[in-house]
Tab-separated table of C-alpha atoms in Angstrom:
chain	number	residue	atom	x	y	z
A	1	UNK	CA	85.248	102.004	-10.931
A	2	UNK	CA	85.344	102.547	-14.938
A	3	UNK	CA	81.532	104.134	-14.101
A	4	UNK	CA	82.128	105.956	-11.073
A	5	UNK	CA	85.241	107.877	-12.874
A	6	UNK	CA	82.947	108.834	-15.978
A	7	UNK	CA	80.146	109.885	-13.684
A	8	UNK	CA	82.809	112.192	-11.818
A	9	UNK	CA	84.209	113.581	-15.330
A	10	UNK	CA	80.627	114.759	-16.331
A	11	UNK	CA	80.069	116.079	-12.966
A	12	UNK	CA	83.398	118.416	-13.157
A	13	UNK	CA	82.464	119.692	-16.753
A	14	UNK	CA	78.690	120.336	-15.724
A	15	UNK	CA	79.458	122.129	-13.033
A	16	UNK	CA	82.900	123.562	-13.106
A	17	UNK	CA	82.014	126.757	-11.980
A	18	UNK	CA	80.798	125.518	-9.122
A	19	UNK	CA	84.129	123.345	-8.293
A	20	UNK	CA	85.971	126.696	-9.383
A	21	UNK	CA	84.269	129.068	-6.637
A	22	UNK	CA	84.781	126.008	-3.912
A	23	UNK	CA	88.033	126.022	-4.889
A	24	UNK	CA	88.671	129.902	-4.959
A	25	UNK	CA	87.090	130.163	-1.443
A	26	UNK	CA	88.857	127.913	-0.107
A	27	UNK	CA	92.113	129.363	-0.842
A	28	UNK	CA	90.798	132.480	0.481
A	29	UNK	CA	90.445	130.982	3.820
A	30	UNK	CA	93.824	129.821	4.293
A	31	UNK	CA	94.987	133.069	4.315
A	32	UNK	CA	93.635	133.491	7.664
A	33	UNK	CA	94.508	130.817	9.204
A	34	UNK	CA	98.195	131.106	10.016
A	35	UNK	CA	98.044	132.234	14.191
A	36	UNK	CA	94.564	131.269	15.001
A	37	UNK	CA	95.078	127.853	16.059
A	38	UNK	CA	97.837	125.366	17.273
A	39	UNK	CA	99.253	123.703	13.894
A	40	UNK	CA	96.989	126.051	11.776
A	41	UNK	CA	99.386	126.901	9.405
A	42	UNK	CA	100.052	123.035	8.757
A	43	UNK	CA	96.252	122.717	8.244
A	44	UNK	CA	95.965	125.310	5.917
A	45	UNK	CA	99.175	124.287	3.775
A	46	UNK	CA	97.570	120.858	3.667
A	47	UNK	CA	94.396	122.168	2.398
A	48	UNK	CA	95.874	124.325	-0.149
A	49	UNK	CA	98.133	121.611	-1.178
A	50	UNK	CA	95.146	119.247	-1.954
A	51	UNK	CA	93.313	121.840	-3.752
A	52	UNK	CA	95.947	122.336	-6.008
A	53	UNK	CA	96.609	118.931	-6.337
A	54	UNK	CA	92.669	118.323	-7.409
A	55	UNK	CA	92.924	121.438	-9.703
A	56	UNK	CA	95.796	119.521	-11.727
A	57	UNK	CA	93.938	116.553	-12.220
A	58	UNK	CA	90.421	118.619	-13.094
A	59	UNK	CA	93.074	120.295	-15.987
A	60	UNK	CA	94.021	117.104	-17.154
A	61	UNK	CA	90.199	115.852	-17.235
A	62	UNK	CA	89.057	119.296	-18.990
A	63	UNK	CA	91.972	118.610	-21.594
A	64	UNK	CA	91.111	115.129	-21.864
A	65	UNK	CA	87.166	116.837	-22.822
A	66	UNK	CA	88.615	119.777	-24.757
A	67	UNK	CA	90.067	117.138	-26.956
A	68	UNK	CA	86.949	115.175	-27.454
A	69	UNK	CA	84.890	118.071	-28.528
A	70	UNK	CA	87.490	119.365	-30.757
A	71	UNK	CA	87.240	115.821	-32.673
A	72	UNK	CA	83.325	115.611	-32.696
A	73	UNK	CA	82.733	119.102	-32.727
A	74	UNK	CA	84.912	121.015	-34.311
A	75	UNK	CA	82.879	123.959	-35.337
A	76	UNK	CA	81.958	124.673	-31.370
A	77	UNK	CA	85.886	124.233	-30.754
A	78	UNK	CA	86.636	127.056	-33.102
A	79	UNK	CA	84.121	129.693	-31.454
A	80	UNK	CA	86.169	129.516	-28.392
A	81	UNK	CA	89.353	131.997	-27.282
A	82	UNK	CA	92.315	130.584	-29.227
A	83	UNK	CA	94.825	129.464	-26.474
A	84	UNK	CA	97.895	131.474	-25.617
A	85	UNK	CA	101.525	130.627	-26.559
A	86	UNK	CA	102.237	129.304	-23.601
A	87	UNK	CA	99.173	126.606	-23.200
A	88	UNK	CA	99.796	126.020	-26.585
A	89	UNK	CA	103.724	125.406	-26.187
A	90	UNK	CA	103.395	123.419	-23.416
A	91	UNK	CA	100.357	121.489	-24.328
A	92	UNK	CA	102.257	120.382	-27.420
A	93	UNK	CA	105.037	118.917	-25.681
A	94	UNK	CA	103.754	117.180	-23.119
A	95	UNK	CA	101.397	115.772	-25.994
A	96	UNK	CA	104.257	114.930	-28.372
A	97	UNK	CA	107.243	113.747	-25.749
A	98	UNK	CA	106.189	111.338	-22.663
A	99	UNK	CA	109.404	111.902	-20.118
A	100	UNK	CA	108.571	115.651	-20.572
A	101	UNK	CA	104.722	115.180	-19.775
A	102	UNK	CA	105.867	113.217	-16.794
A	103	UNK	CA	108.602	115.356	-15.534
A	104	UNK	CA	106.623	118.749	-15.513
A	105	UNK	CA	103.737	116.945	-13.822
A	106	UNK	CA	106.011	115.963	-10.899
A	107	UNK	CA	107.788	119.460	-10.937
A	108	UNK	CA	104.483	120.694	-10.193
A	109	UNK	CA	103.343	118.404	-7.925
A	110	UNK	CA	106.243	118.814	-5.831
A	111	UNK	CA	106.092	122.229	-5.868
A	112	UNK	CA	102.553	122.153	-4.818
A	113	UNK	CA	103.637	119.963	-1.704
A	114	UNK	CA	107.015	121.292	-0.977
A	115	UNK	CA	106.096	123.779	1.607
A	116	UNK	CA	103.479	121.242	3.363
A	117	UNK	CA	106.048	118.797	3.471
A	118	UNK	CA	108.870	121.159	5.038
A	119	UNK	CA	106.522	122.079	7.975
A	120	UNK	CA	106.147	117.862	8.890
A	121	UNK	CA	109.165	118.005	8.353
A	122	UNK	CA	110.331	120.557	10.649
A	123	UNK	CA	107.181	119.494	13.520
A	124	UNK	CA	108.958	115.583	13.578
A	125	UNK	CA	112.509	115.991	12.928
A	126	UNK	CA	116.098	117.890	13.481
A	127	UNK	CA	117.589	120.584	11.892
A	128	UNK	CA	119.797	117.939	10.178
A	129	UNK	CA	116.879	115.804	9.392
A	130	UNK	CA	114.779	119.046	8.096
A	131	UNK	CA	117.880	120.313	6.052
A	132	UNK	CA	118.074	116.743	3.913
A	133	UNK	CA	114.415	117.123	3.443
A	134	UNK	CA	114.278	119.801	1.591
A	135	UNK	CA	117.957	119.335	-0.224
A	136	UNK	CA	116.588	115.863	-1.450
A	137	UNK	CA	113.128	118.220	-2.794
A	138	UNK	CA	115.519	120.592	-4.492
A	139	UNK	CA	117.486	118.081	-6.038
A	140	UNK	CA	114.492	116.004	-7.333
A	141	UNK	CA	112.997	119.579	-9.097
A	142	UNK	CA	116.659	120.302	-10.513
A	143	UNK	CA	116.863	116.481	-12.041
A	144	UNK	CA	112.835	116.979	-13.172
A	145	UNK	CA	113.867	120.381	-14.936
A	146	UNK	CA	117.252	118.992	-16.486
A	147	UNK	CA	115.337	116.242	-17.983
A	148	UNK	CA	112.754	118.257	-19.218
A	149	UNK	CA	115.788	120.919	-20.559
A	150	UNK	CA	117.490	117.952	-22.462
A	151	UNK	CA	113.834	116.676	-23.922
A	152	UNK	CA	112.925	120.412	-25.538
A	153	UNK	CA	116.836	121.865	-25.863
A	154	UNK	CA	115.082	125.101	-24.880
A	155	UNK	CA	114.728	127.152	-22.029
A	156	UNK	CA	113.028	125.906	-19.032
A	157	UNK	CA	109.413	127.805	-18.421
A	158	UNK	CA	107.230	128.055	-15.247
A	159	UNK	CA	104.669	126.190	-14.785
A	160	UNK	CA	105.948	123.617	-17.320
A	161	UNK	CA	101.962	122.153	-18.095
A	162	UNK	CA	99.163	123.843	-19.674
A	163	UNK	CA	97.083	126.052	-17.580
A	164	UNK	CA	93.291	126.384	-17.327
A	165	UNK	CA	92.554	128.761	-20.375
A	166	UNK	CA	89.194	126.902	-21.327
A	167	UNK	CA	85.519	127.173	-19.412
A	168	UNK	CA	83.661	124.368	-19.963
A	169	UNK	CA	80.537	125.850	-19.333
A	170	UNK	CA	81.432	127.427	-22.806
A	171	UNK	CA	81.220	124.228	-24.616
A	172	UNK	CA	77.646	122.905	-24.791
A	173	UNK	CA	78.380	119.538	-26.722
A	174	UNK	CA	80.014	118.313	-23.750
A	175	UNK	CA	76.586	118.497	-21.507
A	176	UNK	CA	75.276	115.751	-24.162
A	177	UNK	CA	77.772	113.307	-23.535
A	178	UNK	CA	76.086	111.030	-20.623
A	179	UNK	CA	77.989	109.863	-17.574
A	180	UNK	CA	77.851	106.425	-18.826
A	181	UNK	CA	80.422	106.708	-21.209
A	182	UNK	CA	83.815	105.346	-20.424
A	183	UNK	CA	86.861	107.477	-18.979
A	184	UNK	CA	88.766	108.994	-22.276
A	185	UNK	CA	91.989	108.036	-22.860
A	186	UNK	CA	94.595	110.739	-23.546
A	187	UNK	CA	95.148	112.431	-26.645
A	188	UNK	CA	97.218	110.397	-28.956
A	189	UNK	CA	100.734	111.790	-29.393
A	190	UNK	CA	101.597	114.147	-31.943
A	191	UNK	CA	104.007	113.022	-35.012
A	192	UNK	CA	107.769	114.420	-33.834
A	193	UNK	CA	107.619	117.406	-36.399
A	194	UNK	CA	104.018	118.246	-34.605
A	195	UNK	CA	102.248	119.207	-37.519
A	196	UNK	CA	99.370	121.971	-37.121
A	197	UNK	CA	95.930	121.323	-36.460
A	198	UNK	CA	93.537	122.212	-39.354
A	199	UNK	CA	91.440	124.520	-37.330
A	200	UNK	CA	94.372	126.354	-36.221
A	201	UNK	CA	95.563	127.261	-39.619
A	202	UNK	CA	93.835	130.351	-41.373
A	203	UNK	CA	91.388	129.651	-43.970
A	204	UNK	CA	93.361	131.501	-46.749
A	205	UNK	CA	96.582	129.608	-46.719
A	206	UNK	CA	94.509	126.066	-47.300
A	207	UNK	CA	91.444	127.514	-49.653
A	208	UNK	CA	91.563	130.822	-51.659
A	209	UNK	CA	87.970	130.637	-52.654
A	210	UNK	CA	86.019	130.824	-49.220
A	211	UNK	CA	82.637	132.424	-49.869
A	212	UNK	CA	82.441	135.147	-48.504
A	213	UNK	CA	80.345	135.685	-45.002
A	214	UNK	CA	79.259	138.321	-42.494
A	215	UNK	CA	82.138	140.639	-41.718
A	216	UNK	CA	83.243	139.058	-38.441
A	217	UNK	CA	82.950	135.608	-39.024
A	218	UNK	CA	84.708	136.091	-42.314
A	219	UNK	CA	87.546	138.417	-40.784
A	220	UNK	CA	88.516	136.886	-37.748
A	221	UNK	CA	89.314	132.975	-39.359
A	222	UNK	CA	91.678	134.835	-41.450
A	223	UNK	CA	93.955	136.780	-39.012
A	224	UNK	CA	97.669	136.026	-39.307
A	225	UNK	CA	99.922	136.403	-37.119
A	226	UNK	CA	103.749	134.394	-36.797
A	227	UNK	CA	102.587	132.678	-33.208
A	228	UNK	CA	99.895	131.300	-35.486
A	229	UNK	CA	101.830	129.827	-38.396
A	230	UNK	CA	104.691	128.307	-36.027
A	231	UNK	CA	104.643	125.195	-34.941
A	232	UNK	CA	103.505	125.022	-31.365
A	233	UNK	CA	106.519	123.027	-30.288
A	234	UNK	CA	108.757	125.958	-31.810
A	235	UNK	CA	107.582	128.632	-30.189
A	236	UNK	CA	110.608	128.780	-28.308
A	237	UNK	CA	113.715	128.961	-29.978
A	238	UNK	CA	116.267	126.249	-29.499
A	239	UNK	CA	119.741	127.203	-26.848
A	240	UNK	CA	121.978	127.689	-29.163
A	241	UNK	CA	126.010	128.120	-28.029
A	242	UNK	CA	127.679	127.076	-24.597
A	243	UNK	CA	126.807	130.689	-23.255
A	244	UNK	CA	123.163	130.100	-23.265
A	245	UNK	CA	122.800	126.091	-22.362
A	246	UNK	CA	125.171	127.341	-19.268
A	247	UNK	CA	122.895	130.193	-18.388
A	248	UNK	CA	119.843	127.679	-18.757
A	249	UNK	CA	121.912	125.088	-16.728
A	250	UNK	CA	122.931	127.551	-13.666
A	251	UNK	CA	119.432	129.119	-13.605
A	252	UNK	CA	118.324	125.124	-12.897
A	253	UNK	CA	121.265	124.610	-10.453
A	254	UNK	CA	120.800	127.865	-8.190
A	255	UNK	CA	117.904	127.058	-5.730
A	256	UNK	CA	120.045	123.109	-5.136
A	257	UNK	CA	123.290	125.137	-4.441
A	258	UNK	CA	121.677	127.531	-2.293
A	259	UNK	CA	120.580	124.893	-0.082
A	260	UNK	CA	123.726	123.064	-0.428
A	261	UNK	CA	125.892	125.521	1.228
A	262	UNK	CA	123.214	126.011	4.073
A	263	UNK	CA	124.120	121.950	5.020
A	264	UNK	CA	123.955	122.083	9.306
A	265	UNK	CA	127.359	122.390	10.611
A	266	UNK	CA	129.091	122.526	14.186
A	267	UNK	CA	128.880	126.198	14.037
A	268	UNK	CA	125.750	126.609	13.179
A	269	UNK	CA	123.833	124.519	15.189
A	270	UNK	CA	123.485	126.645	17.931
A	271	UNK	CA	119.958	128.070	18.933
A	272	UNK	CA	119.333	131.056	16.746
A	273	UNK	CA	119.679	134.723	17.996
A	274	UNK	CA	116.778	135.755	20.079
A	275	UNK	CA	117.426	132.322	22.142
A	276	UNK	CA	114.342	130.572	19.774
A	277	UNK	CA	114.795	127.247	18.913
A	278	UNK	CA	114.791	126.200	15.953
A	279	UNK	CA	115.272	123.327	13.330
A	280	UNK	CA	115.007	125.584	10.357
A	281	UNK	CA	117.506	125.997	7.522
A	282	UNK	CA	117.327	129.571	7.163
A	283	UNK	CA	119.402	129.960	10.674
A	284	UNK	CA	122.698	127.620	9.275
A	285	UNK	CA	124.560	130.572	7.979
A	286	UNK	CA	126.355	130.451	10.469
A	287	UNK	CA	129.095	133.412	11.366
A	288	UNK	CA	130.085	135.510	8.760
A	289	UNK	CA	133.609	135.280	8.606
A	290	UNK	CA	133.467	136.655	4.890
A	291	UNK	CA	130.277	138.603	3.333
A	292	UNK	CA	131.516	137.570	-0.051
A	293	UNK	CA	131.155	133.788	0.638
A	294	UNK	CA	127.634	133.781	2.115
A	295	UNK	CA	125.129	131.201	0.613
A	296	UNK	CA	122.849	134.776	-0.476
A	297	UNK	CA	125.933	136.102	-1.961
A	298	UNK	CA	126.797	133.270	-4.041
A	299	UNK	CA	123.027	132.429	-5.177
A	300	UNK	CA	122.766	136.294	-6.404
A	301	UNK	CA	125.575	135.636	-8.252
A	302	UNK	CA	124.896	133.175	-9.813
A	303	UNK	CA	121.478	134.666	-11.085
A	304	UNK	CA	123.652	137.341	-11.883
A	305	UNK	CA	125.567	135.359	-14.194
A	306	UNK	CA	122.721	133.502	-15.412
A	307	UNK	CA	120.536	136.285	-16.515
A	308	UNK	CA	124.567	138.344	-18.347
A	309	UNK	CA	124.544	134.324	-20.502
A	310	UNK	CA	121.476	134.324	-21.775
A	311	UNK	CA	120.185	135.507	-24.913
A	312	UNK	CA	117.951	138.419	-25.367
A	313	UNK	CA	114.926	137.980	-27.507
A	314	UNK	CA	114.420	141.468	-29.319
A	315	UNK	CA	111.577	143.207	-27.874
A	316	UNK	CA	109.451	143.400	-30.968
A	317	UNK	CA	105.616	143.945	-31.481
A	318	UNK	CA	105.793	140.182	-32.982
A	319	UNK	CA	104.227	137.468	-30.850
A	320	UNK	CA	106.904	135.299	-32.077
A	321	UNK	CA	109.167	135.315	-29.541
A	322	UNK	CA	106.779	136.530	-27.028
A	323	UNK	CA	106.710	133.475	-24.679
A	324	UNK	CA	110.469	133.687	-24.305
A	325	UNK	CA	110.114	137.141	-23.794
A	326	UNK	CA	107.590	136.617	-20.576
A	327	UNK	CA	109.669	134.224	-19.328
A	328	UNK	CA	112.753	136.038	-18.617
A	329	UNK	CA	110.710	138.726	-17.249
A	330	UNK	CA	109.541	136.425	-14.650
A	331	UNK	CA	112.692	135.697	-14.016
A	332	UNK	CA	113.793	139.100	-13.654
A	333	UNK	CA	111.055	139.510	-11.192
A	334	UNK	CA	112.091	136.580	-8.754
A	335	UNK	CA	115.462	138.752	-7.788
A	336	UNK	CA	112.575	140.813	-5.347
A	337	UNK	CA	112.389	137.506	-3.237
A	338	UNK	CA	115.807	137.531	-1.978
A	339	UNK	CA	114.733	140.621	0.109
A	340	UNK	CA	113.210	137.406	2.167
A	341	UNK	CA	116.628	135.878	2.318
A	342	UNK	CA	119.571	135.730	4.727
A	343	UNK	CA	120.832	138.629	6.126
A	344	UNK	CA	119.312	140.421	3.804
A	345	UNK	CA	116.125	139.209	5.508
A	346	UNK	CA	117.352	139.599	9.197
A	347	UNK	CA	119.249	142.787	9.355
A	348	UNK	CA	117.012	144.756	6.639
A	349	UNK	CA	113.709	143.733	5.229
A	350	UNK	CA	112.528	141.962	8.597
A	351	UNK	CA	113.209	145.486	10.736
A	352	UNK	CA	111.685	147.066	8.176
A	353	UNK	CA	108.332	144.910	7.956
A	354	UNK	CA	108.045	145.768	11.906
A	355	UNK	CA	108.170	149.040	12.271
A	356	UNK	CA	105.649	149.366	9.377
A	357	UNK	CA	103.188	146.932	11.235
A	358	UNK	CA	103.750	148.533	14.734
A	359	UNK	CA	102.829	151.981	12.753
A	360	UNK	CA	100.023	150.594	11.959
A	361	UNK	CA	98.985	149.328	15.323
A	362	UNK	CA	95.415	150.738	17.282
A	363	UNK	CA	94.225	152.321	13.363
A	364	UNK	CA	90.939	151.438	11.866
A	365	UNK	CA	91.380	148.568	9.603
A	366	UNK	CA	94.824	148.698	9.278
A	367	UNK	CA	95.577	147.679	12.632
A	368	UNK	CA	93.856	144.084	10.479
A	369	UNK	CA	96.961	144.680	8.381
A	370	UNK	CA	99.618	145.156	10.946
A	371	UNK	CA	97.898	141.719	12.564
A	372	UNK	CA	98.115	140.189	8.995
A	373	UNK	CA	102.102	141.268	8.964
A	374	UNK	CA	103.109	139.929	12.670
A	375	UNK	CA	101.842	137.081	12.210
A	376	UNK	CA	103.668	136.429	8.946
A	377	UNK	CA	107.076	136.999	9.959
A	378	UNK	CA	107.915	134.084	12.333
A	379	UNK	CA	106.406	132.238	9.492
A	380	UNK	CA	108.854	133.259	7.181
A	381	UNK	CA	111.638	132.872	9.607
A	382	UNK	CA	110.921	129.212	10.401
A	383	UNK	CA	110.226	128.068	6.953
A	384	UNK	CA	112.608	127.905	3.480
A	385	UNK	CA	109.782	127.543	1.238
A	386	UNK	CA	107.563	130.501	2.061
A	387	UNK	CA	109.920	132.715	0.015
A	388	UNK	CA	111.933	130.028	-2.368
A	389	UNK	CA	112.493	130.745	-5.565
């Protein structure tokens, strides 16, 4: 087994752009799948689910290698594209702090299997049974991305892990290493203050008296900059005040309280307007005795309130508080997805999204589109995690 495993890691480096364009087609596909078939759209969630699944453990296999080359090889290590903030940030933590390597691993396998796992869901149970489902999902990623909250005491970021920012067809000393050799074993933890790797610190702050070299290779080991200096595990600043670990906290608690308040009840188990049955949780709004009170009133809300607690980085040409910076713009950018939501959905967006496609019906080529659109929307009508947040 110990051979077989080794022989599959030298495999994945040697030909990783091979596994990469498999797994980039393959994606591709799915997109057309949804309509063709009975059950397609389970098929092709499944299939993207496992590819995504396989991608996580080819990053934690290329990390494992990155790691080995960087110890026996240090000067081909250094000719490569210096990772980003964020692979660097998160990279750090889950190589320094155990409970937060675990707990963004399982945020992101659930939310690589949440949507799969909402359509078995829906194809073998009730509405009731459908509704738990997905409530016990939401509250497993809220208690993942507390725990991982309390472990860094800084704000949550998405996707927690490091992503794939290295091609190993750029690192040649890994093609000598023979599929013989036993599985590596994970980098060993980082002290708690995290200190900096030598070949991340510039050659001026540890020797003064480099000779000098050709113009490039002389200038570019030397370039400062405050991302570079920090320590990786501090590239996000720590919450600091009740205003922002509340801000943090509600941001975390939104998508479980959203689903709370759509729990099935007597009035809203009814069969859904159009006389379509239905088991999904999108339909238990139920009547609208006040618009204030609606489970998409109260979730914009609180993002609302989330996004007037939090701090604001300044918006500075430094790269130090960059990654925070990014972060909150993503966030800022998920308020477009409750367009997909409630009666926001169903008495705006959704009319919307028809007319366009029936204008679009008997063109050239975009009649594909209008296709592409109507078969979309029941989609997004039958399941919560097409458009979740």
């Amino acid at each position: 087994m110990s051979n077989l495993q080794a022989r599959y890691e030298a495999f994945l480096i040697t030909n990783s752009s091979t596994i990469g364009t498999i797994e980039s087609s393959l994606r591709s596909l799915t997109w057309l799948l949804p309509g063709r078939f009975k059950d397609a759209e389970i098929v092709g969630e499944a299939l993207t689910s496992t590819l995504n699944l396989l991608s996580l453990y080819h990053d934690t296999l290329l990390a494992r290698r990155f790691a080995l080359v960087k110890s026996t090889n240090p000067k081909a290590a250094k000719e490569l594209i210096p990772p980003n903030a964020h692979t660097r940030y998160t990279r750090a933590w889950c190589e320094q702090d155990g409970i937060y390597r675990w707990g963004a691993r399982g945020l992101e396998v659930v939310r690589f299997t949440q949507l799969v796992l909402e359509m078995l869901l829906g194809r073998f149970t009730s509405r009731k049974g459908r509704w738990r489902g997905i409530f016990l999902l939401e509250l497993t990623k809220a208690i993942l991305n507390l725990a991982v909250l309390q472990r860094t005491k800084r704000p949550t970021i998405h996707p927690p892990i490091p992503e794939r920012d290295v091609d190993p067809t750029t690192l040649p000393a890994l093609i000598d290493l023979t599929p013989e050799s036993p599985p590596l074993k994970s980098p060993q933890a980082s002290s708690p203050e995290d200190k900096l790797e030598k070949d991340q610190v510039p050659k001026h702050l540890s020797n003064n008296h480099v000779p000098f070299d050709p113009t490039e290779d002389y200038l570019l080991p030397k370039a400062l900059t405050p991302a570079l200096i920090k320590l990786p595990t501090t590239l996000l600043q720590p919450l600091t005040g009740l205003g922002h670990w509340t801000s943090e906290i509600i941001y975390v608690l939104r998508p479980l309280i959203f689903v709370l308040l759509l729990r099935p009840t007597a009035s809203n188990l009814n069969i859904p307007k159009g006389g379509i049955a239905s088991t999904s949780i999108n339909y238990n709004s139920g009547p609208v005795a006040n618009p204030l009170r609606t489970p998409l009133v109260v979730s914009v809300a609180m993002s609302v309130l989330s996004w007037y607690l939090r701090r604001s980085p300044p918006a500075s040409p430094s790269s130090s508080n960059l990654l925070e910076r990014l972060e909150y713009a993503r966030r800022d950018r998920e308020i477009f997805w409750y367009l997909f939501r409630g009666e926001l959905w169903s008495e705006w967006t959704r009319p919307k999204l028809e007319n366009f496609s029936q204008s679009l019906e008997g063109k050239p080529l975009l009649g594909l589109l209008s296709g592409v659109i109507q078969g979309w929307l029941p989609l997004v009508d039958e399941y919560w995690y097409y458009t979740a947040t």
